[in-house]
CSV table of C-alpha atoms in Angstrom, one decimal:
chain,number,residue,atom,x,y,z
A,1,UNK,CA,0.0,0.0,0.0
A,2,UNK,CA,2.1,3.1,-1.2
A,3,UNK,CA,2.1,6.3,0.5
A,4,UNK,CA,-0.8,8.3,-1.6
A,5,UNK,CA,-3.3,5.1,-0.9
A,6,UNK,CA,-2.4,5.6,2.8
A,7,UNK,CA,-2.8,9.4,2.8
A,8,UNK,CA,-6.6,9.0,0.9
A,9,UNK,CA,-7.3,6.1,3.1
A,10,UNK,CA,-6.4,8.4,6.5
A,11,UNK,CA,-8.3,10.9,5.3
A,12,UNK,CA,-11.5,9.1,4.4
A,13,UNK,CA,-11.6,7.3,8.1
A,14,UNK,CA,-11.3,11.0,9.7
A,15,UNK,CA,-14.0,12.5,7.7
A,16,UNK,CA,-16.0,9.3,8.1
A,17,UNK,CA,-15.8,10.4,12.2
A,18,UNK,CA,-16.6,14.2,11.0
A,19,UNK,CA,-13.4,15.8,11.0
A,20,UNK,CA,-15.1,17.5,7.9
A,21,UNK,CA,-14.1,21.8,7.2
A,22,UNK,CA,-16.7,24.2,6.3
A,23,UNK,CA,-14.8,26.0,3.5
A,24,UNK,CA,-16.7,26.2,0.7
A,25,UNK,CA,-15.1,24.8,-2.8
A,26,UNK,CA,-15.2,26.6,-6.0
A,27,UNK,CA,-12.6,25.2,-8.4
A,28,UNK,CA,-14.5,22.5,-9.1
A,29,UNK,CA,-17.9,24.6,-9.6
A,30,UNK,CA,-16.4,25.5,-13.2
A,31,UNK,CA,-15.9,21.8,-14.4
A,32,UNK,CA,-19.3,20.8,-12.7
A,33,UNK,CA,-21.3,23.5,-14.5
A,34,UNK,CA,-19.2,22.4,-17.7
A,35,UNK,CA,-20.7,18.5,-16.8
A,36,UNK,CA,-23.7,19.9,-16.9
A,37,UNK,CA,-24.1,22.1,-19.8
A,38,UNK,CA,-23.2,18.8,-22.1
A,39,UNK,CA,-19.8,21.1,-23.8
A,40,UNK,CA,-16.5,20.2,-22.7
A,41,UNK,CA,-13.3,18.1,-24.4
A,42,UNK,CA,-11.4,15.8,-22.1
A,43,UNK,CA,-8.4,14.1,-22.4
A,44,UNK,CA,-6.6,11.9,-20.0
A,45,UNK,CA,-4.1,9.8,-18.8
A,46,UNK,CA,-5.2,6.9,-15.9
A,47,UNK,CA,-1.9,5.6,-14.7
A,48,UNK,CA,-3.8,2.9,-12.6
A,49,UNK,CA,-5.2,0.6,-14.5
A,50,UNK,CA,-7.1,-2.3,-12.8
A,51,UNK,CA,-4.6,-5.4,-12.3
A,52,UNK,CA,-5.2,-8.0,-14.8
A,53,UNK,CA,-4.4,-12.1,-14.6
A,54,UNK,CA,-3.5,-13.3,-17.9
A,55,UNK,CA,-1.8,-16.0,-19.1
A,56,UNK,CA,-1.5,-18.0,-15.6
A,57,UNK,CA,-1.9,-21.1,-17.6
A,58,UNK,CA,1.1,-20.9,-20.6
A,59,UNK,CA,-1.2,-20.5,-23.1
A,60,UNK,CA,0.0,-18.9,-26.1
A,61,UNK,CA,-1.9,-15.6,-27.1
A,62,UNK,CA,-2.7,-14.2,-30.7
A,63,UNK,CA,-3.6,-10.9,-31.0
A,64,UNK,CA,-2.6,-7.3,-32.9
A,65,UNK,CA,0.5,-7.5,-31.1
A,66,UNK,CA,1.4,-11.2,-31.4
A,67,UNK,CA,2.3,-13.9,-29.6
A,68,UNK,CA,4.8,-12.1,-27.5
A,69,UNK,CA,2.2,-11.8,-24.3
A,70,UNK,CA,4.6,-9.6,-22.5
A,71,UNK,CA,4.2,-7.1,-25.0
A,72,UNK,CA,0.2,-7.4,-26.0
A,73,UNK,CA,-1.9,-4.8,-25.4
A,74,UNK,CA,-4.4,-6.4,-23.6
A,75,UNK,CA,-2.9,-8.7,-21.6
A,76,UNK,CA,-0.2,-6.6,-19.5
A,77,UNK,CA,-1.3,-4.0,-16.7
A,78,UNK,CA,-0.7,-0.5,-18.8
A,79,UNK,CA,-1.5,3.4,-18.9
A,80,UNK,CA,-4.1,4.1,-20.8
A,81,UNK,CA,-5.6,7.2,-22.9
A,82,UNK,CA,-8.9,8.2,-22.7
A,83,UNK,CA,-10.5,11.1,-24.9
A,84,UNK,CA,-14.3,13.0,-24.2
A,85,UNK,CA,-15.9,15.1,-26.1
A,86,UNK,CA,-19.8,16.2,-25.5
A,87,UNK,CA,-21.6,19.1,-27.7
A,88,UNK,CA,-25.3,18.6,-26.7
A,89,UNK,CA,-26.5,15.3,-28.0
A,90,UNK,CA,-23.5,14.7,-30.0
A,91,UNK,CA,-20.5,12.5,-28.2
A,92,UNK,CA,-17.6,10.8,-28.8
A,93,UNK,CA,-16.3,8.5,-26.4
A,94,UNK,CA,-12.4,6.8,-26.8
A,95,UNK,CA,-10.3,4.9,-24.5
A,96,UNK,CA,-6.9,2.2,-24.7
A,97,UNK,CA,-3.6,1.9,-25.8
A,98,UNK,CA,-1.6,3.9,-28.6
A,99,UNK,CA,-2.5,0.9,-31.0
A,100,UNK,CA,-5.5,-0.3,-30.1
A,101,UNK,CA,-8.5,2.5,-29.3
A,102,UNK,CA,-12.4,1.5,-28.5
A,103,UNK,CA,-14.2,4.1,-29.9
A,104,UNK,CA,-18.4,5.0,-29.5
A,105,UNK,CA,-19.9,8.0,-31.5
A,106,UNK,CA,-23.4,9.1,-30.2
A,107,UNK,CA,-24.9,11.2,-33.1
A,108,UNK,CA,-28.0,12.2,-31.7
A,109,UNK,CA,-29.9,9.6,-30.9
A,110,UNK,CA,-27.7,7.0,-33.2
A,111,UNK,CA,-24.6,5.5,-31.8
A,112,UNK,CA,-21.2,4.5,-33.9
A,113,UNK,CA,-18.9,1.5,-32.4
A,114,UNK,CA,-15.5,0.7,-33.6
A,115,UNK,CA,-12.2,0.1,-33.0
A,116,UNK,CA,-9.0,2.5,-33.7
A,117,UNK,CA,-5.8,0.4,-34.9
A,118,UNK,CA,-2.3,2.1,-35.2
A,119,UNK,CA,-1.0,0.1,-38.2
A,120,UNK,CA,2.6,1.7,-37.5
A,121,UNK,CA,1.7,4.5,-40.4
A,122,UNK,CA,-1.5,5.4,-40.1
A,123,UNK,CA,-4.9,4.5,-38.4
A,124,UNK,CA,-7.2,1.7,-39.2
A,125,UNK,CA,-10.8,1.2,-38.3
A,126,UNK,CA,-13.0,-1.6,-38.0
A,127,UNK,CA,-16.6,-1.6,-37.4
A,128,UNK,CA,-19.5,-4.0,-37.3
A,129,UNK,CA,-18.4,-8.0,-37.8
A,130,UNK,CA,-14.9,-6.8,-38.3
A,131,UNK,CA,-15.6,-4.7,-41.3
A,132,UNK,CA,-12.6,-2.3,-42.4
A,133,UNK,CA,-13.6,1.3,-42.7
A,134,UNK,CA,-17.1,0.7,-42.5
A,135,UNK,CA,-19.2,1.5,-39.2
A,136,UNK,CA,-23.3,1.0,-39.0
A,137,UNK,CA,-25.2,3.0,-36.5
A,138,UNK,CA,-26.9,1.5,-33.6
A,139,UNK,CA,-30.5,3.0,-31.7
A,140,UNK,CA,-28.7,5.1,-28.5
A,141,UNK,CA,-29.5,3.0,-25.4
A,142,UNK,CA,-32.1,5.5,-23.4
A,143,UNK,CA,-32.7,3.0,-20.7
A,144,UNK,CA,-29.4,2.5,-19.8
A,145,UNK,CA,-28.9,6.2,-19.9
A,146,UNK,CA,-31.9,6.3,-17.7
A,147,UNK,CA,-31.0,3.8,-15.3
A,148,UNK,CA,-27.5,4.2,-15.4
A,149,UNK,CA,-26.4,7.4,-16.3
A,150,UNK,CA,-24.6,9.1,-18.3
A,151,UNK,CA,-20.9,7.4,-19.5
A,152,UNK,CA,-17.7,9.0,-19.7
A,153,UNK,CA,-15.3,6.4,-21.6
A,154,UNK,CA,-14.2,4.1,-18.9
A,155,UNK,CA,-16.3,2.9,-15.4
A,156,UNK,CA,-13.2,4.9,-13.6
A,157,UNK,CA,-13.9,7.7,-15.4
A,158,UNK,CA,-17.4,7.8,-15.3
A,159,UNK,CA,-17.8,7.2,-12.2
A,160,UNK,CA,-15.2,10.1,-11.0
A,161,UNK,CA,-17.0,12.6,-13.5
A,162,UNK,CA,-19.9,11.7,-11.8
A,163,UNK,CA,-19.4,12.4,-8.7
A,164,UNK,CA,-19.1,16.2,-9.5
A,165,UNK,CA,-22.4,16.3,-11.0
A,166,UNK,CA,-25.5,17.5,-8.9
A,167,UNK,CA,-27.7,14.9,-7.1
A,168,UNK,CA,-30.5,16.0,-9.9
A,169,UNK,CA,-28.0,14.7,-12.6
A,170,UNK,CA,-27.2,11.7,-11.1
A,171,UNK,CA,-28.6,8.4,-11.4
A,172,UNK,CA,-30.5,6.5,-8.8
A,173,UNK,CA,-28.0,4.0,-8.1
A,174,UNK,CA,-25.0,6.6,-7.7
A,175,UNK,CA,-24.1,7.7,-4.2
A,176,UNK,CA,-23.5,11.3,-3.5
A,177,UNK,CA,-20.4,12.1,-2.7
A,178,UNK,CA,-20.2,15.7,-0.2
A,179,UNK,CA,-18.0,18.3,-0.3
A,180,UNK,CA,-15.4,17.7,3.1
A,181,UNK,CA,-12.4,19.6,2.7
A,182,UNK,CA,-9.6,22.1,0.2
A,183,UNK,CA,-6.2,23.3,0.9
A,184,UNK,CA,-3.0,23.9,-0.5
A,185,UNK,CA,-0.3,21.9,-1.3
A,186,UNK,CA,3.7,22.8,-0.9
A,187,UNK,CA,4.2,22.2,-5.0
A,188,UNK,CA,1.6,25.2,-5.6
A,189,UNK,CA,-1.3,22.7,-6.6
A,190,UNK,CA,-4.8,23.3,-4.7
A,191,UNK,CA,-6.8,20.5,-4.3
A,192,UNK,CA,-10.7,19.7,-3.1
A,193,UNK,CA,-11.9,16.3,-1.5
A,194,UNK,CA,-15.1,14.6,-1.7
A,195,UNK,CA,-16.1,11.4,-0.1
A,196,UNK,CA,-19.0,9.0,0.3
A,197,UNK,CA,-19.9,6.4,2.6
A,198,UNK,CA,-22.0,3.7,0.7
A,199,UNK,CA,-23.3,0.3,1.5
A,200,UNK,CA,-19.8,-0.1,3.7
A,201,UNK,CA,-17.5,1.0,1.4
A,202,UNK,CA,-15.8,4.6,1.9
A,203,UNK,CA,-14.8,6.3,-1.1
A,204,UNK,CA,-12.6,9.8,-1.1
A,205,UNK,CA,-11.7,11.5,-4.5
A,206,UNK,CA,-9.4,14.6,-4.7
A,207,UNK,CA,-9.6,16.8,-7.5
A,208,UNK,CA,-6.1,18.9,-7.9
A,209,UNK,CA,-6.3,22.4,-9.5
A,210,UNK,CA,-3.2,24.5,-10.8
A,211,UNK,CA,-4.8,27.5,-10.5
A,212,UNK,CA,-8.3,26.9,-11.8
A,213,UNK,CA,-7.0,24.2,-13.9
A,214,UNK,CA,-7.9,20.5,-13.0
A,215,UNK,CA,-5.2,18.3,-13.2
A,216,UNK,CA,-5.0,15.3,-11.5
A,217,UNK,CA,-7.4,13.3,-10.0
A,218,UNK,CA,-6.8,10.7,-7.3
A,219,UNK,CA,-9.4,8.4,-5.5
A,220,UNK,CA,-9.4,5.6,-3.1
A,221,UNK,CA,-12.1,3.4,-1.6
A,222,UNK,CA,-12.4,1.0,0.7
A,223,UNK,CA,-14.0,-1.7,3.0
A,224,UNK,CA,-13.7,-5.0,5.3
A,225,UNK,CA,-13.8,-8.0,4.4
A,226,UNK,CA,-15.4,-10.8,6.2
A,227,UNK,CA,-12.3,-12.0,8.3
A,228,UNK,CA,-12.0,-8.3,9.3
A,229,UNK,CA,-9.2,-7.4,6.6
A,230,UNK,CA,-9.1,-4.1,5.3
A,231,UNK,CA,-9.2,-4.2,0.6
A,232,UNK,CA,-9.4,-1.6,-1.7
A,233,UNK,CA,-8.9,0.0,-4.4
A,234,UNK,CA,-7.1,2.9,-5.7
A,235,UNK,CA,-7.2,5.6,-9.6
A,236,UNK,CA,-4.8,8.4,-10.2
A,237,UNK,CA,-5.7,10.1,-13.3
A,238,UNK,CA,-3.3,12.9,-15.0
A,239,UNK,CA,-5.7,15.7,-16.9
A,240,UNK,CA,-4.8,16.6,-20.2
A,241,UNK,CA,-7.2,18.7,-21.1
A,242,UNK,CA,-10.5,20.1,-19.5
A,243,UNK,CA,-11.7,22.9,-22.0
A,244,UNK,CA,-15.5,24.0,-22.3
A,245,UNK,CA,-14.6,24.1,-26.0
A,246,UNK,CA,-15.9,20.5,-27.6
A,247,UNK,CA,-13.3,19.5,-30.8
A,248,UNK,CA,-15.6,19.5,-33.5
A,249,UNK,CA,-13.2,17.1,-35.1
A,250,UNK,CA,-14.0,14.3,-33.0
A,251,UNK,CA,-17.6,14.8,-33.8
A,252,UNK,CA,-18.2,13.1,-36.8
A,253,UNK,CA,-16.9,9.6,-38.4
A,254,UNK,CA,-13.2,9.5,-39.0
A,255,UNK,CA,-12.2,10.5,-42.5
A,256,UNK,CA,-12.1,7.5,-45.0
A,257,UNK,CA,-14.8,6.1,-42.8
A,258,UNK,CA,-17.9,4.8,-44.4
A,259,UNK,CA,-21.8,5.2,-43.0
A,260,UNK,CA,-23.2,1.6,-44.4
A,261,UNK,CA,-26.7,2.0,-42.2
A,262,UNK,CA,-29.3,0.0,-43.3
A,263,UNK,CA,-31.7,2.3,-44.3
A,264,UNK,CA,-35.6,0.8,-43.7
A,265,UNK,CA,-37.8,-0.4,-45.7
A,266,UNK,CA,-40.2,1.6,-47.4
A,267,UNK,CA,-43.5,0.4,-46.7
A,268,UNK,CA,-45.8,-0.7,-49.8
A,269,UNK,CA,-49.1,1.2,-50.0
């Protein structure tokens, strides 16, 4: 358990008993109203991915990277990217590795899936069943929207954007996360920590600002397990960018990238 986990861990158990200040934050109000308003551009850098077991058996993997396993994308514990952009009803969604992307275009109520390969020259993309350069739209999945939210890329993501977001944007099954402490850090950065205490599991995010640009975020949770243990989990994110400017760019198909919809049938009279 490195130093940082420690650190978020400490200060989740003393807000948990109320050590909580009464400052009131405001950094965060500008990328909270940003959330809201459905206009930003996002790009990040999650240096904690989730661990992954791979491989525990020998077996030999094929993939875009081939059979060196040590080296395949999907199969080692790496950084990954993740760009956002939102303009109204129009999003664009993409998240992974520098040769391997998952992409997801919402074009207002029609959504675009496909993967972003890195050829070593230029990009490649593949939609539906594989197909090179060619992408069909799908119906945009209201329920989930309804039920679950909105998405931002990744769960981690997602689920530290929405944590910003006012209770009336949040989705039922989201906890709400309170405003407990800010402060100043010797390197210049200010920071702002939230925390929840849901179902047993304490969770405290810290959102770092240099001046009123966001960062960096970091986040911890934790609980005990049956035999009285103490697990958890940690996310450190690195913030790109966090503009209220959406890049139109990312807004439509990728260039060379064909629409091949199904368009429906015409009813007979």
């Amino acid at each position: 358990m490195n130093k940082m986990f420690k650190t978020l861990l400490m200060g989740a158990m003393l807000l948990s008993l109320g050590f909580a200040c009464d400052a009131e934050a405001y950094h965060l109000d500008i990328y909270r109203q940003l959330l809201v308003n459905n206009k930003f551009t996002l790009k990040y850098e999650n240096i904690t991915p989730l661990p992954r077991a791979t491989n525990k058996d020998k077996v030999h993997f094929y993939g875009f990277d081939g059979m060196a396993v040590d080296k395949a994308h999907f199969l080692t514990n790496r950084q990954f990217d993740g760009i956002i952009v939102i303009n109204g009803d129009d999003k664009y969604e993409e998240v992974g590795y520098e040769h391997m992307r998952m992409c997801n275009l919402t074009k207002g109520d029609k959504a675009y899936f496909f993967t972003k390969h890195f050829n070593g020259k230029k990009n490649v993309y593949y939609g539906d069943q594989g197909k090179k350069n060619k992408v069909s739209a799908r119906d945009k999945n209201m329920q989930a929207i309804s039920i679950s939210g909105q998405s931002y890329a990744d769960q981690v993501m997602t689920r530290l954007l929405t944590a910003i977001l006012p209770p009336s944007h949040k989705s039922a099954d989201m906890p709400v996360y309170k405003y407990v402490d800010s402060g100043w850090l010797d390197n210049g950065l200010s920071y702002e920590d939230y925390r929840t205490n849901n179902d047993g599991t304490m969770e405290a995010i810290r959102y770092y600002f240099n001046g009123n640009k966001m960062v960096k975020i970091a986040a911890a949770s934790y609980y005990v397990l049956p035999d009285g243990t103490l697990d958890g989990h940690k996310a450190i994110v690195k913030i790109k960018e966090f503009s209220a400017t959406p890049d139109a760019t990312y807004l439509n198909l990728p260039a060379g990238v064909k629409d091949v919809t199904k368009k429906p049938k015409k009813s007979k009279k």
